[in-house]
Each structure stands twice: as C-alpha cells, then as structure tokens.
C-alpha cells in the first residue's frame, strides 16, 4: 500500500496549475509519492475506482525500469543514460539505480513539466565519479534534447535512451515514431532503447478508465496496440524476452508476473 500522502502547498510554486489533475502528479500518487495535490489524488482515486489495476501497472512500470537499467549497467556495460520524460522524482530514479551499480555513470533527465523542474534538485544528486543533468525540453523537440544532452554525455559512445510512459502523450503515431527514430539515429552502435507504454487491446476495463481520464481535463494519454509498441524498435536488436508485459520482462525471482496492459522492451542498436 502507498505511504501516507502529504499535499504540498500550491503557493510553493505559483507557476504550477493545481486546478486540474496532472498525469505526472497522478502517477506519483499511484507510486506512493508525496508530490501531488488533492485534485490529483481525486483523479487518481476516480481512476482506481474503475480500474484498481492501474496501481499494479504504475509500480510494474517502475520495477521494469529498475530491471532494465540494472541489465544495461551490469550486462551491457552502458554508462550513459538519456531519460526523456523523467517525471517526478520517486524511489529508484534512473540515476540512483545506475550509479548505485556504476558510480561513474552519467545521466541526463529530460522533462518539460514545471512541477518536475521544481523538484529537479532531486534528480541532480550525483556520485563524485559520475554526473547528472536536467534539461527542460519537450519530447517532441529531439534536436534540442540532443544538443543539450551533448553537454553532459559523449554521444560518440553508447547511450541508453529511456522513453518510459512518455510516447502515449504524443497522439500521432507517426510523430511518436519519428521522435524515436531521430533520437536513436543520433546515437552510435551499441546504444540501447528502453521503452514502455500503456497497451491497447489487452484489458477493456483499463481502456474504459483511460477514456474517462482523458476526458477529465488532464493531458490525454493514448494507448497503443502491442504491435505499434513493437514497431518503435524497428531496426534494433531486441533483448530477450522482447516486447512483453512489463511485469514479465526478466522478473525478479519469486515476483508475481500478472498480465498487465503495459508493454515494454529493451533493444540494442547494431
């Protein structure tokens, strides 16, 4: 169960709109975080009233991220990470997992949310051997992201690009694919793509809840078919077991592996 949630004062960050629910803050609420407001909690509770499984999806997504980063550092030897659509800081952020294994890892976090920016200091804690940076940029502006990331990362060496639950906010599928193509196209051989998003055609109750959420005033999140998610990895070499429900990607021994409507995978650029 989530830890008790405290609500920050809206006056702390006047540029943040606390009158409508916000996807990053709702996600934070489902993960048991504290960086959310009453309007987000209400929207999150309304969602879970229709589909309680969303909490399993949110936490399964976070665990998937931890496992993929662990693989990237421990088995693939990756030391550079570009995390686009970082979201609000919670437990086991990208830099915490990566630098916990390899202190010399370098991580760039990217988001365009003023709420995330207000908490960016939590994303900038680095080991002395490594480095972290925060870029305020939109996922739909890959050229800006790459230019800014090059100030911290060596784009001539392999980089792990992380796109976790971000492309659902790009409604047009071809535009979403072009973002992946542009970002991965700028990275060298040996780089990896770690991607996961909500999937369509798996759970009709989830889809009903998502439709209601998209009509709530929050920024819509578009579910995609599993085949559409697989196509994001075109031209790359998928790491076993491929694109699967996030709970079933190399699960920890003894962990439950329920079927969830959230698919993800990891692939290497040849």
C-alpha positions as CSV (number, residue, x, y, z in Angstrom):
1,X,0.0,0.0,0.0
2,X,1.2,3.6,-0.7
3,X,2.7,5.5,2.2
4,X,0.5,8.3,3.5
5,X,0.5,11.2,1.1
6,X,1.0,14.8,2.1
7,X,-0.1,17.6,-0.1
8,X,2.4,20.4,-0.8
9,X,1.2,24.0,-0.6
10,X,0.1,25.3,-4.0
11,X,1.8,28.6,-3.2
12,X,5.2,26.9,-3.2
13,X,5.4,27.0,-7.0
14,X,2.9,29.6,-8.4
15,X,3.6,28.7,-12.0
16,X,2.1,25.2,-11.4
17,X,-1.6,24.9,-12.2
18,X,-3.2,23.0,-9.3
19,X,-6.7,23.5,-10.5
20,X,-6.6,20.5,-12.9
21,X,-5.2,17.0,-12.4
22,X,-1.8,16.3,-13.9
23,X,-0.5,13.0,-15.2
24,X,2.9,13.1,-13.6
25,X,1.4,14.0,-10.2
26,X,-1.3,11.3,-10.5
27,X,1.4,8.8,-11.4
28,X,3.4,9.9,-8.4
29,X,0.4,9.4,-6.2
30,X,-0.1,5.9,-7.5
31,X,3.5,5.1,-6.8
32,X,3.0,6.3,-3.2
33,X,4.8,9.6,-3.7
34,X,4.1,12.9,-2.0
35,X,4.5,15.4,-4.8
36,X,0.8,15.7,-5.7
37,X,-2.3,17.7,-4.9
38,X,-5.8,17.0,-3.8
39,X,-7.0,17.4,-7.4
40,X,-4.5,14.7,-8.5
41,X,-5.5,12.4,-5.6
42,X,-9.2,12.8,-6.6
43,X,-8.5,12.0,-10.2
44,X,-6.3,9.0,-9.2
45,X,-8.9,7.7,-6.9
46,X,-11.6,8.1,-9.6
47,X,-9.4,6.1,-11.9
48,X,-8.7,3.3,-9.4
49,X,-12.4,3.1,-8.6
50,X,-13.0,2.0,-12.2
51,X,-9.7,0.1,-12.6
52,X,-7.7,-0.7,-9.4
53,X,-5.1,-2.5,-11.6
54,X,-3.6,0.9,-12.6
55,X,-1.5,0.8,-9.4
56,X,-0.1,-2.5,-10.4
57,X,0.7,-1.1,-13.8
58,X,2.4,2.0,-12.3
59,X,4.5,0.0,-10.0
60,X,5.2,-2.7,-12.6
61,X,6.5,0.1,-14.9
62,X,8.8,1.4,-12.2
63,X,10.1,-2.1,-11.5
64,X,10.6,-2.7,-15.2
65,X,12.7,0.5,-15.4
66,X,14.9,-0.7,-12.5
67,X,15.4,-4.1,-14.0
68,X,16.3,-2.7,-17.5
69,X,18.8,-0.2,-16.1
70,X,20.4,-3.0,-14.0
71,X,20.8,-5.1,-17.1
72,X,22.2,-2.1,-19.1
73,X,24.8,-1.3,-16.5
74,X,25.7,-4.8,-15.3
75,X,25.4,-6.8,-18.6
76,X,25.6,-4.4,-21.5
77,X,28.2,-2.1,-19.9
78,X,26.3,1.1,-20.5
79,X,27.5,4.1,-18.6
80,X,25.4,6.9,-20.2
81,X,21.6,7.4,-20.0
82,X,19.2,9.8,-21.6
83,X,15.9,9.7,-19.8
84,X,13.3,11.6,-21.8
85,X,10.0,12.2,-19.9
86,X,11.6,11.6,-16.5
87,X,8.6,12.5,-14.4
88,X,8.6,13.4,-10.8
89,X,11.3,12.0,-8.6
90,X,10.3,8.9,-6.7
91,X,12.3,6.0,-5.3
92,X,14.8,4.3,-7.6
93,X,15.2,7.1,-10.2
94,X,17.4,6.3,-13.2
95,X,20.5,7.9,-11.8
96,X,20.0,6.2,-8.4
97,X,19.8,2.8,-10.0
98,X,22.6,3.3,-12.5
99,X,25.1,5.0,-10.1
100,X,24.3,2.5,-7.4
101,X,25.9,-0.1,-9.6
102,X,28.4,2.0,-11.5
103,X,29.3,5.2,-9.7
104,X,30.8,6.7,-12.9
105,X,27.5,6.6,-14.8
106,X,26.3,9.8,-16.4
107,X,22.6,10.6,-16.6
108,X,20.6,13.3,-18.4
109,X,17.0,13.7,-17.3
110,X,14.6,15.5,-19.6
111,X,11.1,16.9,-18.9
112,X,9.1,20.0,-19.7
113,X,6.8,19.9,-16.6
114,X,7.3,22.9,-14.2
115,X,6.5,20.5,-11.4
116,X,9.4,18.3,-12.3
117,X,11.6,21.3,-12.8
118,X,10.7,22.5,-9.3
119,X,12.0,19.2,-8.0
120,X,14.9,18.8,-10.3
121,X,17.4,19.1,-7.5
122,X,16.4,15.6,-6.5
123,X,17.3,14.4,-10.0
124,X,20.7,16.1,-9.8
125,X,22.2,14.2,-6.9
126,X,25.3,12.5,-8.3
127,X,28.2,10.4,-7.2
128,X,31.6,12.3,-7.4
129,X,32.7,9.9,-10.2
130,X,29.6,10.4,-12.3
131,X,27.3,13.2,-13.5
132,X,23.7,14.1,-13.7
133,X,21.9,16.9,-15.6
134,X,18.4,18.1,-16.1
135,X,17.1,19.5,-19.4
136,X,13.9,21.4,-19.7
137,X,12.6,20.3,-23.1
138,X,9.6,18.6,-24.8
139,X,9.9,15.1,-26.2
140,X,8.6,16.5,-29.5
141,X,11.9,18.5,-29.8
142,X,14.5,15.8,-30.2
143,X,17.1,18.2,-31.7
144,X,17.0,20.4,-28.7
145,X,17.3,17.4,-26.4
146,X,20.3,16.0,-28.3
147,X,22.1,19.4,-28.4
148,X,21.7,19.9,-24.6
149,X,22.5,16.3,-23.7
150,X,25.8,16.5,-25.5
151,X,27.0,18.9,-22.8
152,X,26.9,16.0,-20.3
153,X,27.1,12.9,-22.4
154,X,29.6,11.8,-25.0
155,X,27.2,11.0,-28.0
156,X,30.1,9.2,-29.7
157,X,29.9,6.4,-27.1
158,X,26.9,4.1,-26.4
159,X,23.9,5.7,-24.7
160,X,20.8,4.1,-23.2
161,X,17.7,6.1,-24.4
162,X,14.8,5.7,-21.9
163,X,11.3,6.5,-23.0
164,X,9.1,5.3,-20.2
165,X,5.4,6.1,-20.4
166,X,6.0,9.3,-22.5
167,X,5.1,8.5,-26.1
168,X,1.5,8.0,-25.1
169,X,1.4,11.8,-24.7
170,X,2.2,12.1,-28.4
171,X,-1.2,11.3,-30.1
172,X,0.1,10.9,-33.6
173,X,1.8,7.6,-34.0
174,X,4.0,8.6,-36.9
175,X,5.2,11.6,-34.9
176,X,5.9,9.4,-32.0
177,X,7.9,7.0,-34.2
178,X,9.8,9.9,-35.7
179,X,10.9,11.0,-32.2
180,X,12.3,7.6,-31.6
181,X,14.0,7.5,-35.0
182,X,15.6,10.9,-34.6
183,X,16.9,10.3,-31.1
184,X,18.2,6.8,-31.8
185,X,19.6,7.9,-35.1
186,X,21.9,10.3,-33.3
187,X,23.3,7.6,-31.0
188,X,26.1,5.2,-32.0
189,X,26.2,1.5,-32.4
190,X,25.9,-0.3,-29.1
191,X,23.3,2.2,-27.8
192,X,20.1,0.9,-26.4
193,X,16.4,1.8,-26.5
194,X,14.4,1.1,-23.3
195,X,10.7,1.9,-24.0
196,X,7.4,1.1,-22.3
197,X,3.8,2.4,-22.7
198,X,0.2,1.5,-22.0
199,X,-1.1,-1.1,-24.4
200,X,-4.4,-1.2,-26.3
201,X,-6.4,-4.4,-26.8
202,X,-5.4,-6.2,-23.6
203,X,-7.8,-5.0,-20.9
204,X,-11.2,-3.3,-21.8
205,X,-11.7,-2.1,-18.2
206,X,-8.3,-0.3,-18.4
207,X,-9.3,1.2,-21.7
208,X,-12.6,2.4,-20.2
209,X,-10.8,4.0,-17.3
210,X,-8.3,5.6,-19.6
211,X,-11.0,7.1,-21.8
212,X,-12.6,8.7,-18.6
213,X,-9.2,10.0,-17.6
214,X,-8.6,11.6,-21.0
215,X,-11.9,13.4,-20.6
216,X,-11.1,14.7,-17.1
217,X,-9.1,17.7,-18.2
218,X,-5.7,16.1,-17.7
219,X,-3.3,15.9,-20.7
220,X,-4.6,12.8,-22.7
221,X,-2.6,9.6,-22.8
222,X,-3.1,7.5,-25.9
223,X,-2.9,3.7,-25.6
224,X,-1.3,1.8,-28.5
225,X,-1.5,-1.7,-29.7
226,X,1.3,-4.1,-28.8
227,X,2.2,-4.2,-32.5
228,X,2.5,-0.4,-32.5
229,X,4.8,-0.6,-29.5
230,X,6.9,-3.3,-31.1
231,X,7.3,-1.1,-34.2
232,X,9.1,1.5,-32.1
233,X,12.0,-1.0,-32.0
234,X,12.3,-1.3,-35.8
235,X,15.9,-1.7,-36.9
236,X,17.1,-2.6,-33.5
237,X,18.0,-5.9,-31.9
238,X,15.5,-6.8,-29.1
239,X,17.0,-8.2,-25.9
240,X,15.3,-11.4,-24.8
241,X,12.3,-11.8,-24.0
242,X,11.4,-9.0,-26.4
243,X,8.4,-6.7,-26.0
244,X,6.2,-8.2,-23.2
245,X,4.1,-7.0,-20.3
246,X,6.4,-5.0,-18.1
247,X,5.8,-7.4,-15.2
248,X,7.2,-10.3,-17.4
249,X,10.5,-8.7,-18.6
250,X,13.1,-10.6,-16.7
251,X,11.1,-10.6,-13.4
252,X,12.9,-10.9,-10.1
253,X,12.9,-14.4,-8.7
254,X,9.6,-15.1,-6.9
255,X,7.9,-11.9,-8.1
256,X,4.3,-12.1,-9.4
257,X,4.0,-11.7,-13.1
258,X,0.4,-10.7,-13.8
259,X,-0.7,-9.9,-17.3
260,X,-0.9,-6.1,-17.5
261,X,-1.8,-3.7,-20.2
262,X,1.6,-2.1,-20.2
263,X,4.2,-3.4,-22.6
264,X,7.9,-2.7,-22.8
265,X,11.2,-3.9,-24.1
266,X,14.9,-3.2,-24.5
267,X,16.8,-3.3,-27.7
268,X,20.4,-2.7,-28.9
269,X,21.4,-0.6,-31.9
270,X,23.6,-2.7,-34.2
